[in-house]
Short mmCIF file of C-alpha atoms in Angstrom, two decimals:
data_model
loop_
_atom_site.label_atom_id
_atom_site.label_comp_id
_atom_site.label_asym_id
_atom_site.label_seq_id
_atom_site.Cartn_x
_atom_site.Cartn_y
_atom_site.Cartn_z
CA MET A 1 1.49 17.00 1.96
CA ARG A 2 0.41 13.53 2.98
CA HIS A 3 1.92 10.05 3.04
CA ILE A 4 -0.33 6.99 3.17
CA CYS A 5 0.66 3.35 3.13
CA TYR A 6 -1.91 0.60 2.87
CA THR A 7 -1.90 -3.08 2.10
CA SER A 8 -4.72 -5.26 0.89
CA LEU A 9 -5.60 -8.62 -0.55
CA ALA A 10 -6.52 -8.82 -4.22
CA PRO A 11 -6.91 -12.57 -4.66
CA ALA A 12 -8.66 -12.41 -8.02
CA MET A 13 -5.94 -10.23 -9.55
CA ASP A 14 -3.15 -11.83 -11.54
CA ARG A 15 0.04 -10.17 -12.77
CA SER A 16 -1.36 -9.14 -16.18
CA MET A 17 -4.50 -7.64 -14.62
CA PHE A 18 -2.33 -5.78 -12.09
CA GLU A 19 -0.15 -4.36 -14.87
CA ALA A 20 -3.21 -3.15 -16.82
CA VAL A 21 -4.67 -1.46 -13.73
CA MET A 22 -1.28 0.11 -12.95
CA GLU A 23 -0.89 1.56 -16.44
CA ALA A 24 -4.13 3.53 -16.08
CA ALA A 25 -3.47 4.40 -12.42
CA CYS A 26 0.01 5.75 -13.17
CA ARG A 27 -1.44 8.17 -15.75
CA ARG A 28 -4.14 9.37 -13.32
CA ASN A 29 -1.66 9.70 -10.45
CA ARG A 30 0.76 11.69 -12.59
CA ASP A 31 -2.06 14.07 -13.59
CA ARG A 32 -2.95 14.52 -9.90
CA ASP A 33 0.69 14.94 -8.81
CA ILE A 34 0.50 11.78 -6.71
CA CYS A 35 3.66 9.74 -6.44
CA GLY A 36 4.77 6.67 -4.54
CA ILE A 37 5.52 3.02 -4.98
CA ILE A 38 3.45 -0.14 -5.21
CA ALA A 39 4.25 -3.82 -4.94
CA PHE A 40 2.14 -6.81 -5.91
CA ARG A 41 2.85 -10.43 -5.11
CA ASP A 42 0.60 -13.46 -4.88
CA GLY A 43 -2.56 -11.40 -4.51
CA VAL A 44 -1.13 -8.99 -1.94
CA VAL A 45 -0.88 -5.27 -2.77
CA THR A 46 1.09 -2.78 -0.70
CA GLN A 47 1.34 0.84 -1.76
CA ILE A 48 2.73 4.13 -0.53
CA VAL A 49 1.11 7.24 -2.01
CA GLU A 50 2.28 10.80 -1.44
CA GLY A 51 0.76 14.08 -2.49
CA ASP A 52 -1.77 16.67 -1.42
CA GLU A 53 -5.14 15.91 0.19
CA ARG A 54 -6.16 13.94 -2.90
CA VAL A 55 -4.26 10.93 -1.53
CA ASP A 56 -6.96 10.67 1.15
CA ASP A 57 -9.59 10.52 -1.61
CA LEU A 58 -7.51 7.93 -3.46
CA PHE A 59 -7.26 5.77 -0.34
CA GLU A 60 -11.05 5.96 0.14
CA ARG A 61 -11.61 4.88 -3.48
CA ILE A 62 -9.17 1.99 -3.07
CA SER A 63 -10.86 0.97 0.19
CA SER A 64 -14.21 0.65 -1.57
CA ASP A 65 -12.80 -0.97 -4.75
CA THR A 66 -14.18 -4.51 -4.98
CA ARG A 67 -10.86 -5.80 -6.35
CA HIS A 68 -9.39 -5.21 -2.87
CA SER A 69 -10.35 -6.87 0.37
CA ASN A 70 -9.06 -6.48 3.90
CA VAL A 71 -7.61 -3.04 3.19
CA LEU A 72 -5.30 -2.21 6.08
CA LEU A 73 -3.94 1.28 6.72
CA VAL A 74 -0.29 0.85 7.69
CA SER A 75 0.53 4.55 8.11
CA ARG A 76 -0.96 7.97 7.40
CA THR A 77 1.08 11.04 8.15
CA ARG A 78 1.74 14.60 7.10
CA ILE A 79 5.08 15.14 5.41
CA SER A 80 6.99 18.25 4.40
CA GLU A 81 8.73 16.59 1.46
CA ARG A 82 8.19 13.49 -0.61
CA SER A 83 10.21 10.34 -0.27
CA PHE A 84 9.18 9.39 -3.81
CA LYS A 85 9.47 11.90 -6.63
CA THR A 86 7.77 9.69 -9.23
CA PHE A 87 5.39 6.78 -9.20
CA ARG A 88 7.00 3.36 -9.49
CA VAL A 89 5.83 -0.20 -9.58
CA GLY A 90 8.25 -2.04 -7.35
CA LEU A 91 9.52 -5.53 -7.88
CA MET A 92 9.88 -6.00 -4.16
CA ASP A 93 7.99 -7.79 -1.47
CA PRO A 94 4.86 -5.93 -0.27
CA LEU A 95 6.14 -6.29 3.30
CA ASP A 96 9.26 -4.27 2.40
CA ILE A 97 7.09 -1.32 1.41
CA ALA A 98 5.11 -1.46 4.66
CA ILE A 99 8.35 -1.48 6.65
CA GLN A 100 9.69 1.40 4.57
CA SER A 101 6.55 3.44 5.30
CA ILE A 102 6.91 2.93 9.04
CA ALA A 103 10.56 4.01 8.80
CA ILE A 104 9.56 7.15 6.87
CA ALA A 105 6.92 8.02 9.48
CA ARG A 106 9.41 7.52 12.31
CA SER A 107 12.03 9.67 10.54
CA LYS A 108 9.43 12.47 10.41
CA GLY A 109 8.94 12.14 14.18
CA ILE A 110 5.57 10.45 13.86
CA PHE A 111 4.97 7.20 15.64
CA ASP A 112 1.60 5.56 16.09
CA PRO A 113 1.86 2.27 18.00
CA ALA A 114 -1.53 1.14 16.63
CA TYR A 115 -0.24 1.28 13.04
CA VAL A 116 2.96 -0.51 13.99
CA HIS A 117 1.03 -3.21 15.87
CA ARG A 118 -1.22 -3.86 12.86
CA ALA A 119 1.77 -3.83 10.51
CA HIS A 120 3.58 -6.41 12.64
CA ARG A 121 0.52 -8.66 12.73
CA PHE A 122 0.11 -8.24 8.98
CA ALA A 123 3.83 -8.99 8.50
CA GLY A 124 3.36 -12.31 10.28
CA GLY A 125 0.52 -13.15 7.94
CA LEU A 126 2.56 -12.07 4.89
CA ALA A 127 5.47 -14.21 6.02
CA ALA A 128 3.14 -17.20 6.31
CA LEU A 129 1.62 -16.39 2.93
CA SER A 130 5.05 -16.08 1.31
CA ALA A 131 6.14 -19.43 2.71
CA THR A 132 3.28 -21.27 1.01
CA PRO A 133 2.81 -22.13 -2.67
CA ARG A 134 1.37 -19.46 -4.98
CA GLY A 135 -1.93 -18.22 -3.65
CA GLY A 136 -1.09 -19.23 -0.11
CA SER A 137 -2.78 -21.61 2.21
CA GLY A 138 -6.24 -20.87 3.53
CA GLU A 139 -4.73 -20.47 7.00
CA ALA A 140 -2.15 -17.89 5.86
CA VAL A 141 -4.77 -15.89 3.94
CA ALA A 142 -7.03 -15.98 7.01
CA GLN A 143 -4.17 -14.69 9.18
CA VAL A 144 -3.58 -11.75 6.82
CA SER A 145 -7.33 -11.13 6.51
CA ALA A 146 -7.83 -11.08 10.30
CA VAL A 147 -5.61 -8.06 10.91
CA ARG A 148 -7.60 -4.98 11.95
#
């Protein structure tokens, strides 16, 4: 089984558009036995997906989806059991999900400093984005967008 966490910017997406996309995605994920959690706030999406090799295909589709930009892989690891038994839309900060993913990877004995470095840089950008009015300042969005 696999565990993938990514975060991206979806600046054109508002809450109602996100909910419509999630309704369809939850049905598809359930049919493919993919579970996880996703958070959306002020145009930032962070998601953990778990399942068989189809999560890699899902991540590739998300990476090429024009509704997302600056897709950043936070963690990708093999797991023996799921941390999420169902698929949920979380009313939490996207940064919390990224941190949770790193903690899950570490608990499985997997640690990739490159992922953690990018996650920390992204966290700084998210913090700046969260501290600005809805939609963020151009500088905060640029900081999040610059993480690679």
